[in-house]
Short mmCIF file of C-alpha atoms in Angstrom, two decimals:
data_model
loop_
_atom_site.label_atom_id
_atom_site.label_comp_id
_atom_site.label_asym_id
_atom_site.label_seq_id
_atom_site.Cartn_x
_atom_site.Cartn_y
_atom_site.Cartn_z
CA UNK L 1 110.99 140.41 44.02
CA UNK L 2 112.07 141.34 40.30
CA UNK L 3 115.79 141.59 40.25
CA UNK L 4 117.55 142.25 36.95
CA UNK L 5 120.93 141.19 37.43
CA UNK L 6 123.71 143.64 35.91
CA UNK L 7 127.48 142.01 35.20
CA UNK L 8 130.25 143.92 36.70
CA UNK L 9 132.78 141.91 38.34
CA UNK L 10 135.15 142.96 35.80
CA UNK L 11 134.16 145.88 34.54
CA UNK L 12 136.44 148.69 34.32
CA UNK L 13 133.50 151.81 34.39
CA UNK L 14 130.61 151.96 35.54
CA UNK L 15 129.71 155.25 32.98
CA UNK L 16 125.65 154.87 31.67
CA UNK L 17 124.86 152.35 34.26
CA UNK L 18 122.01 155.10 34.76
CA UNK L 19 120.61 153.93 31.53
CA UNK L 20 121.05 150.17 32.07
CA UNK L 21 118.78 150.89 35.54
CA UNK L 22 115.95 152.85 33.79
CA UNK L 23 115.73 150.27 31.00
CA UNK L 24 115.56 148.12 33.77
CA UNK L 25 112.48 149.74 35.22
CA UNK L 26 111.07 150.09 32.52
CA UNK L 27 110.81 146.08 32.24
CA UNK L 28 108.93 146.17 35.70
CA UNK L 29 112.05 145.22 37.86
CA UNK L 30 112.18 146.84 41.60
CA UNK L 31 116.01 145.75 41.96
CA UNK L 32 119.31 145.57 40.51
CA UNK L 33 121.65 143.11 41.13
CA UNK L 34 125.22 143.06 40.71
CA UNK L 35 128.03 140.61 40.89
CA UNK L 36 131.25 143.65 42.09
CA UNK L 37 133.03 141.48 44.73
CA UNK L 38 132.48 143.56 48.27
CA UNK L 39 135.73 142.37 49.56
CA UNK L 40 137.85 143.75 46.38
CA UNK L 41 135.94 146.93 46.77
CA UNK L 42 136.57 147.82 50.77
CA UNK L 43 140.32 146.52 50.65
CA UNK L 44 141.31 148.17 47.39
CA UNK L 45 142.92 145.16 45.70
CA UNK L 46 142.37 143.32 42.71
CA UNK L 47 140.19 140.39 42.38
CA UNK L 48 140.87 136.77 41.93
CA UNK L 49 138.77 135.34 39.11
CA UNK L 50 139.30 132.05 37.94
CA UNK L 51 142.92 132.03 38.05
CA UNK L 52 143.45 135.62 36.61
CA UNK L 53 142.80 138.75 38.46
CA UNK L 54 140.83 142.15 37.75
CA UNK L 55 141.74 145.65 37.98
CA UNK L 56 138.08 146.26 39.12
CA UNK L 57 137.99 148.88 41.86
CA UNK L 58 134.43 148.33 42.94
CA UNK L 59 133.77 151.73 46.01
CA UNK L 60 132.79 153.97 42.59
CA UNK L 61 130.24 151.19 41.16
CA UNK L 62 128.84 150.34 44.45
CA UNK L 63 128.14 154.55 45.54
CA UNK L 64 126.87 155.04 41.66
CA UNK L 65 124.95 152.35 41.62
CA UNK L 66 123.10 153.09 45.04
CA UNK L 67 122.73 156.91 43.71
CA UNK L 68 121.44 155.79 40.20
CA UNK L 69 119.18 153.05 42.59
CA UNK L 70 117.63 155.40 44.63
CA UNK L 71 116.67 158.08 41.85
CA UNK L 72 114.65 155.46 40.48
CA UNK L 73 113.63 153.74 43.53
CA UNK L 74 114.88 150.75 42.87
CA UNK L 75 116.66 148.00 45.61
CA UNK L 76 120.51 146.73 45.35
CA UNK L 77 121.37 143.65 45.67
CA UNK L 78 124.95 142.88 46.02
CA UNK L 79 127.39 139.46 46.04
CA UNK L 80 128.60 138.43 49.58
CA UNK L 81 130.96 135.71 50.12
CA UNK L 82 131.99 134.73 53.72
CA UNK L 83 133.29 130.87 53.65
CA UNK L 84 136.67 132.30 51.68
CA UNK L 85 138.94 134.89 50.01
CA UNK L 86 139.22 135.79 46.42
CA UNK L 87 141.13 139.05 47.27
CA UNK L 88 144.97 137.31 48.02
CA UNK L 89 146.59 140.52 48.30
CA UNK L 90 143.76 141.78 50.61
CA UNK L 91 142.83 139.62 53.53
CA UNK L 92 145.61 137.42 52.98
CA UNK L 93 148.46 140.34 53.63
CA UNK L 94 146.20 142.36 56.04
CA UNK L 95 145.31 139.06 58.13
CA UNK L 96 147.14 135.84 57.27
CA UNK L 97 145.63 134.67 60.62
CA UNK L 98 142.51 133.98 59.49
CA UNK L 99 142.88 131.63 56.92
CA UNK L 100 144.30 128.04 56.82
CA UNK L 101 147.89 127.86 55.92
CA UNK L 102 146.80 124.97 53.10
CA UNK L 103 143.98 125.20 50.60
CA UNK L 104 140.93 123.12 51.37
CA UNK L 105 141.20 119.63 49.56
CA UNK L 106 138.23 118.51 51.01
CA UNK L 107 135.84 120.58 49.37
CA UNK L 108 132.45 119.24 47.59
CA UNK L 109 133.46 117.87 43.27
CA UNK L 110 132.47 120.61 41.16
CA UNK L 111 128.36 121.23 40.25
CA UNK L 112 128.81 121.48 36.24
CA UNK L 113 126.07 123.99 36.06
CA UNK L 114 128.28 126.31 37.86
CA UNK L 115 131.53 127.48 37.02
CA UNK L 116 134.18 128.99 39.34
CA UNK L 117 132.18 128.12 42.88
CA UNK L 118 134.38 126.22 43.63
CA UNK L 119 137.67 127.91 43.54
CA UNK L 120 140.85 126.48 45.23
CA UNK L 121 141.13 129.80 47.11
CA UNK L 122 142.60 130.03 50.84
CA UNK L 123 139.54 128.80 53.55
CA UNK L 124 138.89 130.98 56.25
CA UNK L 125 139.36 129.09 59.97
CA UNK L 126 136.14 129.14 61.61
CA UNK L 127 137.15 126.71 63.80
CA UNK L 128 138.69 129.90 65.83
CA UNK L 129 136.12 131.89 68.04
CA UNK L 130 138.61 134.73 68.31
CA UNK L 131 138.88 135.15 63.68
CA UNK L 132 135.25 134.66 63.52
CA UNK L 133 134.42 136.84 65.68
CA UNK L 134 136.95 139.69 63.81
CA UNK L 135 134.88 138.64 60.81
CA UNK L 136 131.45 139.44 61.49
CA UNK L 137 132.76 141.98 63.14
CA UNK L 138 134.35 143.04 60.26
CA UNK L 139 131.26 142.46 57.70
CA UNK L 140 129.19 144.21 59.60
CA UNK L 141 130.78 147.58 59.62
CA UNK L 142 130.77 147.18 56.32
CA UNK L 143 127.66 145.96 55.28
CA UNK L 144 126.10 148.62 57.37
CA UNK L 145 127.51 151.49 55.41
CA UNK L 146 126.72 149.82 51.53
CA UNK L 147 122.98 149.98 53.31
CA UNK L 148 123.72 153.39 54.02
CA UNK L 149 124.99 153.69 50.35
CA UNK L 150 121.90 152.17 49.03
CA UNK L 151 122.70 148.55 48.99
CA UNK L 152 121.22 147.34 52.15
CA UNK L 153 120.16 143.53 50.02
CA UNK L 154 122.38 140.64 49.80
CA UNK L 155 122.97 137.46 47.71
CA UNK L 156 125.26 135.35 49.82
CA UNK L 157 126.30 132.39 47.99
CA UNK L 158 127.52 129.26 48.84
CA UNK L 159 125.77 130.05 52.00
CA UNK L 160 125.92 125.55 53.02
CA UNK L 161 129.39 126.44 53.32
CA UNK L 162 129.90 128.67 56.09
CA UNK L 163 128.64 127.90 60.09
CA UNK L 164 125.06 128.76 60.97
CA UNK L 165 126.20 130.47 63.67
CA UNK L 166 128.33 132.61 61.73
CA UNK L 167 125.28 133.13 59.44
CA UNK L 168 122.32 133.52 62.58
CA UNK L 169 125.49 136.16 64.21
CA UNK L 170 126.27 137.62 61.36
CA UNK L 171 122.44 138.61 60.28
CA UNK L 172 121.01 139.35 63.46
CA UNK L 173 124.08 141.71 64.15
CA UNK L 174 123.66 144.30 60.51
CA UNK L 175 119.18 144.04 60.98
CA UNK L 176 119.46 144.99 64.76
CA UNK L 177 121.16 148.05 63.08
CA UNK L 178 119.06 148.15 59.93
CA UNK L 179 115.90 145.87 60.06
CA UNK L 180 115.93 146.76 55.84
CA UNK L 181 118.71 144.58 55.17
CA UNK L 182 118.19 141.48 53.75
CA UNK L 183 120.01 138.45 53.35
CA UNK L 184 119.05 135.90 50.66
CA UNK L 185 120.41 132.52 50.45
CA UNK L 186 121.87 131.54 46.97
CA UNK L 187 120.68 127.70 46.88
CA UNK L 188 121.08 126.28 44.14
CA UNK L 189 123.40 123.29 43.81
CA UNK L 190 123.26 122.97 47.51
CA UNK L 191 121.78 118.89 48.78
CA UNK L 192 118.35 119.52 49.82
CA UNK L 193 119.78 118.74 53.10
CA UNK L 194 122.10 121.14 53.29
CA UNK L 195 119.19 123.80 52.41
CA UNK L 196 117.27 123.32 54.85
CA UNK L 197 119.28 123.84 57.61
CA UNK L 198 119.45 127.45 56.65
CA UNK L 199 115.90 127.83 58.01
CA UNK L 200 115.89 129.70 61.45
CA UNK L 201 119.15 131.71 60.54
CA UNK L 202 117.75 134.68 59.79
CA UNK L 203 117.66 134.51 55.89
CA UNK L 204 115.17 136.33 53.76
CA UNK L 205 114.60 133.44 51.26
CA UNK L 206 116.64 131.36 48.82
CA UNK L 207 116.77 130.53 45.41
CA UNK L 208 114.91 127.57 43.49
CA UNK L 209 116.50 125.63 40.59
CA UNK L 210 113.17 125.65 38.10
CA UNK L 211 116.02 126.82 35.37
CA UNK L 212 116.54 123.27 35.76
CA UNK L 213 113.60 121.99 35.66
CA UNK L 214 111.69 119.55 32.56
CA UNK L 215 108.56 121.50 33.29
CA UNK L 216 107.48 117.62 34.45
CA UNK L 217 109.55 116.37 37.25
CA UNK L 218 108.02 116.48 40.84
CA UNK L 219 111.19 117.08 42.43
CA UNK L 220 110.58 121.34 41.75
CA UNK L 221 107.64 120.76 44.45
CA UNK L 222 110.21 118.92 46.89
CA UNK L 223 112.78 121.89 46.93
CA UNK L 224 110.07 124.64 47.21
CA UNK L 225 108.43 123.00 50.80
CA UNK L 226 112.19 122.53 51.66
CA UNK L 227 112.50 126.34 50.65
CA UNK L 228 109.61 127.88 52.38
CA UNK L 229 111.09 126.95 55.76
CA UNK L 230 113.79 129.58 54.83
CA UNK L 231 111.13 132.16 53.27
CA UNK L 232 109.74 133.39 49.75
CA UNK L 233 111.55 132.34 46.98
CA UNK L 234 113.16 133.66 43.53
CA UNK L 235 113.43 131.58 40.24
CA UNK L 236 115.28 132.55 37.12
CA UNK L 237 115.24 131.24 33.51
CA UNK L 238 118.83 131.21 32.97
CA UNK L 239 121.40 131.11 35.80
CA UNK L 240 123.46 134.89 36.05
CA UNK L 241 126.22 135.05 33.99
CA UNK L 242 129.08 132.73 34.98
CA UNK L 243 127.78 129.61 35.30
CA UNK L 244 126.37 127.31 31.90
CA UNK L 245 122.71 127.91 30.99
CA UNK L 246 120.49 124.71 31.62
CA UNK L 247 121.38 121.78 29.04
CA UNK L 248 117.80 122.15 27.59
CA UNK L 249 117.34 125.43 26.81
CA UNK L 250 121.01 125.56 24.83
CA UNK L 251 120.11 122.73 22.80
CA UNK L 252 116.67 124.22 21.67
CA UNK L 253 118.32 127.70 21.26
CA UNK L 254 121.39 125.70 19.14
CA UNK L 255 118.26 124.02 17.26
CA UNK L 256 116.52 127.65 15.58
CA UNK L 257 115.50 131.29 16.61
CA UNK L 258 111.62 130.16 16.67
CA UNK L 259 112.11 126.93 19.09
CA UNK L 260 114.73 129.32 20.65
CA UNK L 261 112.11 131.79 21.55
CA UNK L 262 109.78 129.28 22.31
CA UNK L 263 111.53 128.01 25.00
CA UNK L 264 112.99 131.24 26.94
CA UNK L 265 109.36 132.38 26.76
CA UNK L 266 108.77 128.71 28.64
CA UNK L 267 111.41 129.09 30.79
CA UNK L 268 110.75 133.24 31.69
CA UNK L 269 107.14 132.62 32.82
CA UNK L 270 107.33 129.08 34.25
CA UNK L 271 110.03 130.64 36.44
CA UNK L 272 107.28 133.38 37.73
CA UNK L 273 104.24 131.62 38.36
CA UNK L 274 105.99 128.76 40.32
CA UNK L 275 107.99 130.94 42.97
CA UNK L 276 107.62 134.57 45.12
CA UNK L 277 110.19 136.11 42.86
CA UNK L 278 112.53 136.47 39.73
CA UNK L 279 116.05 137.11 38.78
CA UNK L 280 116.71 137.46 35.05
CA UNK L 281 120.56 138.23 34.05
CA UNK L 282 120.78 141.11 31.60
CA UNK L 283 120.39 140.89 28.12
CA UNK L 284 117.93 137.67 28.51
CA UNK L 285 115.27 139.49 27.51
CA UNK L 286 117.16 140.12 23.51
CA UNK L 287 117.82 136.05 24.02
CA UNK L 288 121.32 136.58 24.61
CA UNK L 289 123.44 134.40 26.20
CA UNK L 290 125.57 135.11 29.04
CA UNK L 291 127.57 138.05 28.52
CA UNK L 292 131.02 138.67 28.65
CA UNK L 293 130.88 141.53 31.13
CA UNK L 294 133.94 143.03 30.28
CA UNK L 295 133.92 147.22 29.47
CA UNK L 296 131.18 149.19 29.98
CA UNK L 297 127.89 147.55 30.97
CA UNK L 298 125.79 150.12 28.91
CA UNK L 299 127.85 149.04 25.85
CA UNK L 300 127.35 145.49 26.19
CA UNK L 301 123.07 145.90 26.50
CA UNK L 302 123.45 147.76 23.16
CA UNK L 303 125.04 145.21 21.90
CA UNK L 304 122.80 142.73 23.05
CA UNK L 305 120.31 145.09 20.89
CA UNK L 306 121.84 144.92 18.05
CA UNK L 307 122.43 141.84 17.57
CA UNK L 308 119.24 140.50 19.46
CA UNK L 309 117.46 137.18 17.56
CA UNK L 310 114.45 138.24 18.92
CA UNK L 311 112.84 141.11 21.71
CA UNK L 312 110.98 139.77 24.73
CA UNK L 313 110.98 142.78 26.69
CA UNK L 314 106.98 142.45 26.15
CA UNK L 315 106.96 138.53 28.40
CA UNK L 316 109.33 140.69 31.04
CA UNK L 317 106.45 142.47 31.56
CA UNK L 318 103.84 139.58 31.54
CA UNK L 319 106.18 137.98 33.85
CA UNK L 320 106.43 140.77 36.24
CA UNK L 321 102.83 141.15 36.41
CA UNK L 322 102.40 137.70 37.30
CA UNK L 323 105.13 137.90 40.18
CA UNK L 324 102.88 141.08 41.54
CA UNK L 325 99.07 139.75 41.34
CA UNK L 326 101.07 136.25 43.36
CA UNK L 327 102.17 138.49 45.35
CA UNK L 328 98.50 140.75 45.53
CA UNK L 329 96.97 137.48 46.18
CA UNK L 330 99.63 136.09 48.64
CA UNK L 331 100.19 133.03 46.95
CA UNK L 332 102.01 130.35 48.27
CA UNK L 333 104.02 126.62 48.18
CA UNK L 334 103.53 124.64 44.60
CA UNK L 335 101.09 121.49 44.51
CA UNK L 336 100.73 119.42 42.03
CA UNK L 337 97.38 118.29 40.43
CA UNK L 338 97.44 116.97 37.35
CA UNK L 339 100.47 114.95 35.32
CA UNK L 340 98.26 112.24 33.60
CA UNK L 341 100.94 112.81 30.67
CA UNK L 342 98.92 114.50 27.81
CA UNK L 343 101.57 116.83 27.74
CA UNK L 344 100.23 119.16 30.25
CA UNK L 345 100.91 119.58 34.08
CA UNK L 346 99.00 121.19 36.12
CA UNK L 347 100.28 123.42 39.15
CA UNK L 348 98.05 124.88 42.45
CA UNK L 349 99.04 128.14 44.17
CA UNK L 350 97.59 128.95 46.91
CA UNK L 351 97.05 132.04 49.96
CA UNK L 352 97.63 128.84 52.81
CA UNK L 353 99.44 126.51 53.15
CA UNK L 354 96.99 123.75 53.64
CA UNK L 355 94.17 124.37 50.26
CA UNK L 356 91.05 123.50 52.59
CA UNK L 357 92.02 126.79 54.38
CA UNK L 358 92.71 128.91 51.74
CA UNK L 359 90.25 131.80 50.15
CA UNK L 360 92.72 132.64 46.62
CA UNK L 361 94.57 130.43 44.25
CA UNK L 362 95.63 130.22 40.79
CA UNK L 363 96.63 127.01 39.25
CA UNK L 364 99.47 126.72 36.13
CA UNK L 365 98.92 124.83 33.25
CA UNK L 366 102.46 124.31 31.44
CA UNK L 367 102.88 122.76 27.83
CA UNK L 368 105.34 120.41 28.07
CA UNK L 369 105.93 120.12 24.61
CA UNK L 370 107.87 122.77 22.48
CA UNK L 371 106.49 122.15 19.34
CA UNK L 372 102.97 121.24 19.52
CA UNK L 373 99.69 122.00 20.31
CA UNK L 374 98.40 120.10 23.89
CA UNK L 375 94.32 119.95 25.06
CA UNK L 376 93.56 120.20 28.50
CA UNK L 377 92.39 117.05 29.79
CA UNK L 378 91.75 118.03 33.19
CA UNK L 379 88.33 119.80 34.31
CA UNK L 380 89.43 122.92 35.55
CA UNK L 381 85.69 123.66 37.34
CA UNK L 382 85.75 121.82 39.49
CA UNK L 383 89.55 121.38 40.21
CA UNK L 384 90.16 117.36 40.41
CA UNK L 385 90.09 116.02 44.61
CA UNK L 386 93.99 116.63 43.95
CA UNK L 387 93.87 120.40 44.55
CA UNK L 388 93.15 119.48 48.30
CA UNK L 389 89.49 121.54 47.99
CA UNK L 390 86.64 122.54 45.90
CA UNK L 391 87.95 125.21 43.52
CA UNK L 392 86.93 126.73 40.08
CA UNK L 393 87.76 129.10 37.85
CA UNK L 394 86.81 133.06 38.82
CA UNK L 395 86.24 133.82 35.62
CA UNK L 396 85.28 131.07 33.15
CA UNK L 397 86.18 132.11 29.96
CA UNK L 398 86.94 129.89 26.05
CA UNK L 399 90.41 131.21 26.71
CA UNK L 400 91.40 129.42 30.10
CA UNK L 401 90.00 126.38 28.62
CA UNK L 402 91.16 126.75 25.08
CA UNK L 403 93.73 124.06 23.97
CA UNK L 404 97.70 125.12 25.25
CA UNK L 405 99.80 126.28 22.29
CA UNK L 406 103.47 125.55 22.16
CA UNK L 407 105.42 125.57 25.44
CA UNK L 408 102.70 127.87 26.45
CA UNK L 409 102.35 128.90 30.76
CA UNK L 410 98.75 129.91 31.55
CA UNK L 411 97.84 130.85 35.21
CA UNK L 412 94.28 130.77 35.34
CA UNK L 413 92.67 132.41 38.24
CA UNK L 414 90.57 130.72 40.94
CA UNK L 415 88.52 130.80 43.70
CA UNK L 416 86.58 128.40 46.49
CA UNK L 417 83.29 126.54 44.85
CA UNK L 418 80.07 127.56 46.88
CA UNK L 419 79.50 126.01 49.64
CA UNK L 420 76.47 123.58 50.04
CA UNK L 421 74.00 125.42 52.35
CA UNK L 422 70.14 124.34 51.19
CA UNK L 423 69.07 120.70 52.89
CA UNK L 424 68.09 117.90 51.21
CA UNK L 425 64.51 117.62 50.21
CA UNK L 426 63.25 114.75 52.48
CA UNK L 427 60.83 112.34 51.10
CA UNK L 428 57.42 111.04 52.55
CA UNK L 429 57.35 107.61 54.17
CA UNK L 430 55.49 106.38 51.13
CA UNK L 431 57.29 107.37 49.09
CA UNK L 432 60.57 106.42 50.88
CA UNK L 433 58.62 102.58 51.19
CA UNK L 434 58.50 102.76 47.32
CA UNK L 435 61.33 104.00 46.31
CA UNK L 436 64.50 101.74 45.09
CA UNK L 437 66.63 99.83 47.45
CA UNK L 438 69.75 97.34 47.99
CA UNK L 439 69.26 94.38 49.91
CA UNK L 440 72.40 92.56 51.40
CA UNK L 441 71.42 88.53 51.58
CA UNK L 442 74.94 87.48 52.87
CA UNK L 443 78.16 88.86 53.75
CA UNK L 444 81.21 85.99 53.55
CA UNK L 445 83.77 86.14 55.09
CA UNK L 446 82.15 87.18 58.37
CA UNK L 447 82.35 85.89 61.83
CA UNK L 448 80.09 85.02 64.88
CA UNK L 449 77.66 83.72 62.49
CA UNK L 450 77.42 85.77 60.13
CA UNK L 451 76.93 89.11 62.29
CA UNK L 452 80.24 90.61 61.81
CA UNK L 453 81.75 91.11 58.10
CA UNK L 454 85.42 90.46 58.20
CA UNK L 455 87.67 91.59 56.15
CA UNK L 456 90.58 89.77 53.93
#
């Protein structure tokens, strides 16, 4: 899945959104995502956002987005929040019995990577079976209606704050009526134990935290292994609008245009190479920081294009091509095969969980240095034993083996090394007698009078 994220949470008009969808399609994306509020849309009330309110009315935007995406043959993904209400004039007024009389204070401390993810808003009373059943029924009707309008994919925010039984029931109910609907858990910021608990609930997959990866640390491999229990994972080089830039990316962008461009390209290609899909916020292709998402989105995109310090459209197409190639080869998982300190990190993806049972693979080479080239310190034909099987480069060329440019991410296609089918030649008895040999005269320590060696 290749997702282009268009911020529409606070816009007042969606005029010209067809131009944005056309732009996304030209870059190779197959899905448009938006943060337009679903609850506010259906209730027709203002949305609470960070202490203020938006006069955004989303039904028309949803209708228009669905129509435009169908015309371009793109899927539509919308944000879904179940654990709280961000429309105090809506749910609270219509169904005050659904909420706790006090704002919950036992929520986890704010994650500095995310802005506004834990607003102090009224919490749903999930402990009441009647309320839970009513909410599931309320959302089921509206999610199926959205699917009929063309929005069949949902980015489920704060999934670990909603009881597992609620997700299981809602997803099963909606997909029972429309199997094309897919629910993707927004997992960055959640603990690994909480992410693992989402497996088996019906989610189509989760999102990796690769935007904060330094291209060295092994934690990304561990996170990917957990996300595999849920489904295919989606990565992003920069979080959607409303969340902070990863500190490393922010610092590199502040050190000059060239440094910022190299850092953004590496983040983009690393995200594409290490996951099953990618999400890209609108404006990243023009080197822009998260957009203000006010006014007409088409005007915002044009402003970003005019003020662009550089243009990464070709690199975005290359990233989407990496996703397509990995999907066609059914590559999955991540395996660290080299982190020798020579400046290059090497990861392996294969079409089977066990590399020894795989037929196709790819090695991902990442230069961890943004300012200097790095020579390869490992063999590619064959790969070292840490690859878990005998692999060799599919088409060995000088390009595959040359040193990596500063910040370069290179994906090299692999094939299994040919099996050894011939038997070793047998020597004659006389030849064997004349051959050099090793004679062991004594082994120490030993037991039983020297009959058996003993280990210390």
